[in-house]
Amino acid sequence: MSHRRAVLTALVLTTSGALVGTSAGAAPAAPTSTGIDVICDGIGADTVTVTGELASGGTAEITRGPLTVVGRPGFTGEDASGHQVEVAPTGQGAVCTADETTTADDISQVLPAVQAVKAPTNGEVSGRLTFTVEVDTTTTAAAKSAAAQSDAQSTAAALPFESELRTYLASRPGAVGVAVRLPGKNTSWTYTKVSSRNVTASIVKVQIMSAVMMKAQAEGRALSSWEKSKISPMIRNSDNDATTALFNHIGGRAAIDSSADRLGMSGTVADPYNHWGLTSTTAADQARLMEHYARTSSVLSATNRMYGLSLMRQINSSQDWGVTAGPPAGTVALKNGWLPRTDGWHVNSIGWVKSYAPDYTIAVLTHDNPGAMSTQVSTIEGVSRIVWKNRSKLVDSTTPTPTPKRAMRGDWDGDGKADLWGLSASGRVYVMKSSGTNVGAKKVVKSGLSDATWIGSAGDVNRDGRADVLVRRGDGRLQLMRTTSSGALGTLSTIGTGWGSYTDIAAGGDVDGNGRLDILVRKVGGYVDLYDVTDKGSLRRVRAMGRPAVYYSNIMLVNDVNGDGKDDMRGVSSGGRMRTWTSTGTSWKQTTATSTGWNTYRSVVSPGDLNASSTKQDDIVAVTSSGAGRLMYGATGGGMGNGYRTLAEYLGGLPMVF
């Protein structure tokens, strides 16, 4: 696939019977329609429907999706003497060439007269039809949703040399998205002029290669000889036939979306009409994709990574442009993509630059330029030179900013001790400040929650030194309330829906040790699922964590009981048994420490470490049927200390305590 061509050639499957005219003297037959499978360069496979005879006014169209046939058909092949026959299709856009050959007695039986005269031949011709297609720029709803999601989750910083980049791009036409990452450090920078979202064209071939590798790994095998015979020309020469074969091999667009999820490409979504080259993506996602090859990856084996890198370092010389500008020759593993659309050329370049420290991954995506493709290539190369020249500033700008320490779960005022919270039947939320040995008088911090079916501490979500609160409403919404500097609970923010089916919820700790606050949900049958919450309050389901709570309807998330850096879970059964499970991060280990008799209480909760103990173990508050609160201090290993302390504050008017 040559980037210098203004039109791209694609293969078309047809039969001569659909193209040869009606025999002399016969009654004209009604026009018939024939489906011709095509592979469009930089786009993928589709079907052109030919109605009537192309040689005598027949029409060609693609009936669904973003591709529209324009201009007159062309032909590429040879005549009976072995001479090449080349007739370019007319029209501006991408060109599609047939998968199988068409044979006719003369070129005039295949093409309209104005096209046939461009290639005088002697006798029979054999070759493939070509069509020019116009590619619509309409963004799908799925792509828009992915864009919104990736924007919401984006944590990339501004490039330390952004002013130089902004000045340069202000002089260049079109939209540009730039992303740079330092592999292994989870550090990334982005810059956007107009829009960073683009269709992939041929850079998607790196993602397709990755999906093939993941398929082989899941099946417990190495890449097959057939897979390698397609991957090599797909990456090195940007071969479209090989790409389409592999795209079908992995399962089409569903595999694009599933591989994007596994590779951490939250803003990448497949084309709904199954064109691999019209996958929608962002520069940030493409720089993230290349990092899977630049460093040890959780989804790609070392052998497969090295194989992919070797191919991306042996790109066809005619395609060696883009992010190779600036670094020394031979130091960039790359893949480029280019595609004409109704808004001009979409030209992209992604790569890993490994020469002098630091190494970095880079993606530059361009579009919305009605000029020549070479203009976009020049823009990309100018960006690449600026990044290469200023690469040392990337290291200088990565000195980490200390992450504020979270307040303890349940610590309303940030004094280092968890406090006791409660919800009245009328919907008022109260806080009772802990003194370490008791709790103070109730203080109202929120009202209007009479329909709440569960309430609990979220932990210090935004790291402001005060614990926040989660509440499940009667309609199944899960809402977050951040604690304000005055100690009140702020505006309700809905972070999840459909939570009404969970039999219990526990929150406020980190059970998988990834630095995010977690939420545990108990489902019917005792199954427990894990969600996490970002510092900005976004909710994400992480995984199922087995069925530990089959007999334990009341679950509590508690501080790390075994010192492994991961928080754990307590449960209380209907028969009054309390048990603790330690988290492995993905499942649970049941401890031997158990106690009984907890069914004599109206409610049993774990609000946190009320006495700020040296062991940092969470305590238990049990409420009697009369409304008396009994405080039992937590002990090392998840157990309880001896005896209890009766709380001064009466809890009878609080049906929910947490």
Tab-separated table of C-alpha atoms in Angstrom, residues 105-263:
chain	number	residue	atom	x	y	z
A	105	ASP	CA	-13.419	-11.792	-24.636
A	106	ASP	CA	-12.620	-8.081	-24.682
A	107	ILE	CA	-12.150	-5.234	-22.228
A	108	SER	CA	-15.217	-3.518	-23.727
A	109	GLN	CA	-17.379	-6.296	-22.277
A	110	VAL	CA	-16.188	-5.408	-18.794
A	111	LEU	CA	-15.985	-1.602	-18.641
A	112	PRO	CA	-18.011	1.336	-19.983
A	113	ALA	CA	-16.719	2.527	-23.363
A	114	VAL	CA	-15.135	5.706	-21.921
A	115	GLN	CA	-13.049	3.494	-19.640
A	116	ALA	CA	-12.388	0.622	-22.069
A	117	VAL	CA	-10.717	2.894	-24.659
A	118	LYS	CA	-8.025	3.709	-22.090
A	119	ALA	CA	-6.613	0.175	-22.476
A	120	PRO	CA	-6.786	-1.147	-26.062
A	121	THR	CA	-6.138	-4.883	-26.013
A	122	ASN	CA	-6.055	-7.808	-28.384
A	123	GLY	CA	-8.529	-10.501	-27.416
A	124	GLU	CA	-9.306	-11.973	-24.054
A	125	VAL	CA	-8.596	-10.129	-20.775
A	126	SER	CA	-8.361	-11.586	-17.290
A	127	GLY	CA	-8.120	-9.533	-14.120
A	128	ARG	CA	-9.950	-7.762	-11.359
A	129	LEU	CA	-12.458	-4.945	-11.281
A	130	THR	CA	-11.733	-1.894	-9.166
A	131	PHE	CA	-14.125	0.687	-7.700
A	132	THR	CA	-13.516	4.025	-6.003
A	133	VAL	CA	-15.423	4.546	-2.762
A	134	GLU	CA	-16.042	7.664	-0.765
A	135	VAL	CA	-15.717	7.177	2.999
A	136	ASP	CA	-18.189	9.113	5.123
A	137	THR	CA	-16.821	10.871	8.226
A	138	THR	CA	-19.889	10.407	10.416
A	139	THR	CA	-18.918	9.299	13.920
A	140	THR	CA	-20.936	6.382	15.284
A	141	ALA	CA	-22.788	6.569	18.593
A	142	ALA	CA	-20.465	3.892	19.983
A	143	ALA	CA	-17.417	5.955	19.050
A	144	LYS	CA	-18.921	9.046	20.672
A	145	SER	CA	-19.615	7.055	23.839
A	146	ALA	CA	-16.062	5.700	23.859
A	147	ALA	CA	-14.707	9.215	23.371
A	148	ALA	CA	-16.708	10.499	26.339
A	149	GLN	CA	-15.543	7.578	28.487
A	150	SER	CA	-11.878	7.992	27.567
A	151	ASP	CA	-12.066	11.747	28.136
A	152	ALA	CA	-13.623	11.186	31.549
A	153	GLN	CA	-10.941	8.676	32.523
A	154	SER	CA	-8.004	10.581	31.039
A	155	THR	CA	-5.212	11.382	33.478
A	156	ALA	CA	-2.620	12.513	30.941
A	157	ALA	CA	-0.729	15.729	31.674
A	158	ALA	CA	0.289	18.578	29.375
A	159	LEU	CA	3.598	18.094	27.567
A	160	PRO	CA	6.417	20.062	29.244
A	161	PHE	CA	7.189	21.664	25.841
A	162	GLU	CA	3.550	22.246	24.907
A	163	SER	CA	4.075	25.902	23.925
A	164	GLU	CA	6.550	24.907	21.201
A	165	LEU	CA	4.218	22.195	19.932
A	166	ARG	CA	1.210	24.533	19.988
A	167	THR	CA	3.072	27.189	18.007
A	168	TYR	CA	4.140	24.651	15.391
A	169	LEU	CA	0.688	23.110	14.963
A	170	ALA	CA	-0.976	26.514	14.755
A	171	SER	CA	0.806	26.901	11.407
A	172	ARG	CA	-0.377	23.494	10.139
A	173	PRO	CA	-3.808	22.630	8.682
A	174	GLY	CA	-6.193	20.039	10.079
A	175	ALA	CA	-6.919	18.339	13.394
A	176	VAL	CA	-4.070	16.714	15.308
A	177	GLY	CA	-3.923	14.452	18.363
A	178	VAL	CA	-0.550	13.789	20.031
A	179	ALA	CA	0.202	11.355	22.868
A	180	VAL	CA	3.553	10.403	24.421
A	181	ARG	CA	4.226	7.828	27.153
A	182	LEU	CA	7.256	6.768	29.150
A	183	PRO	CA	6.902	2.961	29.177
A	184	GLY	CA	6.874	1.269	32.528
A	185	LYS	CA	6.204	4.479	34.452
A	186	ASN	CA	2.507	4.880	33.632
A	187	THR	CA	3.323	8.484	32.731
A	188	SER	CA	1.643	10.045	29.715
A	189	TRP	CA	1.180	13.413	28.063
A	190	THR	CA	-1.266	14.555	25.396
A	191	TYR	CA	-1.849	17.556	23.191
A	192	THR	CA	-4.927	18.071	21.023
A	193	LYS	CA	-5.560	20.522	18.225
A	194	VAL	CA	-9.305	20.415	17.428
A	195	SER	CA	-9.696	16.651	17.987
A	196	SER	CA	-7.551	13.694	18.998
A	197	ARG	CA	-10.118	11.139	17.756
A	198	ASN	CA	-9.483	9.554	14.379
A	199	VAL	CA	-10.149	6.436	12.359
A	200	THR	CA	-7.206	4.084	12.545
A	201	ALA	CA	-6.703	3.166	8.871
A	202	SER	CA	-3.733	0.763	8.875
A	203	ILE	CA	-2.394	1.455	12.391
A	204	VAL	CA	-5.156	-0.898	13.578
A	205	LYS	CA	-2.974	-3.701	12.210
A	206	VAL	CA	-0.885	-3.543	15.394
A	207	GLN	CA	-4.026	-4.116	17.465
A	208	ILE	CA	-5.092	-6.966	15.151
A	209	MET	CA	-1.630	-8.513	15.539
A	210	SER	CA	-2.017	-8.228	19.312
A	211	ALA	CA	-5.444	-9.899	19.186
A	212	VAL	CA	-4.008	-12.809	17.165
A	213	MET	CA	-1.259	-13.200	19.767
A	214	MET	CA	-3.770	-13.159	22.631
A	215	LYS	CA	-5.894	-15.764	20.837
A	216	ALA	CA	-2.886	-18.073	20.498
A	217	GLN	CA	-1.881	-17.542	24.136
A	218	ALA	CA	-5.427	-18.282	25.336
A	219	GLU	CA	-5.270	-21.551	23.400
A	220	GLY	CA	-1.946	-22.427	25.036
A	221	ARG	CA	0.136	-22.403	21.858
A	222	ALA	CA	2.653	-20.421	19.851
A	223	LEU	CA	1.666	-18.459	16.743
A	224	SER	CA	0.978	-20.859	13.889
A	225	SER	CA	2.900	-20.750	10.628
A	226	TRP	CA	-0.282	-19.559	8.894
A	227	GLU	CA	-0.740	-16.721	11.406
A	228	LYS	CA	2.873	-15.633	10.960
A	229	SER	CA	2.504	-15.808	7.158
A	230	LYS	CA	-0.250	-13.194	7.448
A	231	ILE	CA	1.127	-11.068	10.296
A	232	SER	CA	4.457	-10.404	8.577
A	233	PRO	CA	3.067	-8.856	5.343
A	234	MET	CA	0.316	-7.105	7.314
A	235	ILE	CA	2.846	-5.228	9.462
A	236	ARG	CA	5.841	-4.873	7.153
A	237	ASN	CA	3.985	-4.095	3.900
A	238	SER	CA	0.559	-3.085	5.248
A	239	ASP	CA	-0.997	-5.902	3.216
A	240	ASN	CA	-4.780	-5.590	3.247
A	241	ASP	CA	-5.631	-9.139	2.128
A	242	ALA	CA	-3.566	-10.547	5.008
A	243	THR	CA	-5.218	-8.103	7.423
A	244	THR	CA	-8.715	-9.120	6.366
A	245	ALA	CA	-7.827	-12.806	6.752
A	246	LEU	CA	-6.546	-12.219	10.308
A	247	PHE	CA	-9.476	-9.922	11.152
A	248	ASN	CA	-11.876	-12.742	10.262
A	249	HIS	CA	-9.639	-15.267	12.061
A	250	ILE	CA	-9.930	-13.444	15.407
A	251	GLY	CA	-13.691	-12.889	15.124
A	252	GLY	CA	-14.143	-9.511	13.430
A	253	ARG	CA	-15.207	-6.357	15.177
A	254	ALA	CA	-16.094	-8.151	18.435
A	255	ALA	CA	-12.399	-9.047	18.737
A	256	ILE	CA	-11.406	-5.403	18.157
A	257	ASP	CA	-13.592	-4.299	21.063
A	258	SER	CA	-12.562	-7.133	23.408
A	259	SER	CA	-8.857	-6.671	22.665
A	260	ALA	CA	-9.211	-2.922	23.250
A	261	ASP	CA	-10.584	-3.686	26.721
A	262	ARG	CA	-7.701	-6.044	27.554
A	263	LEU	CA	-5.078	-3.644	26.205
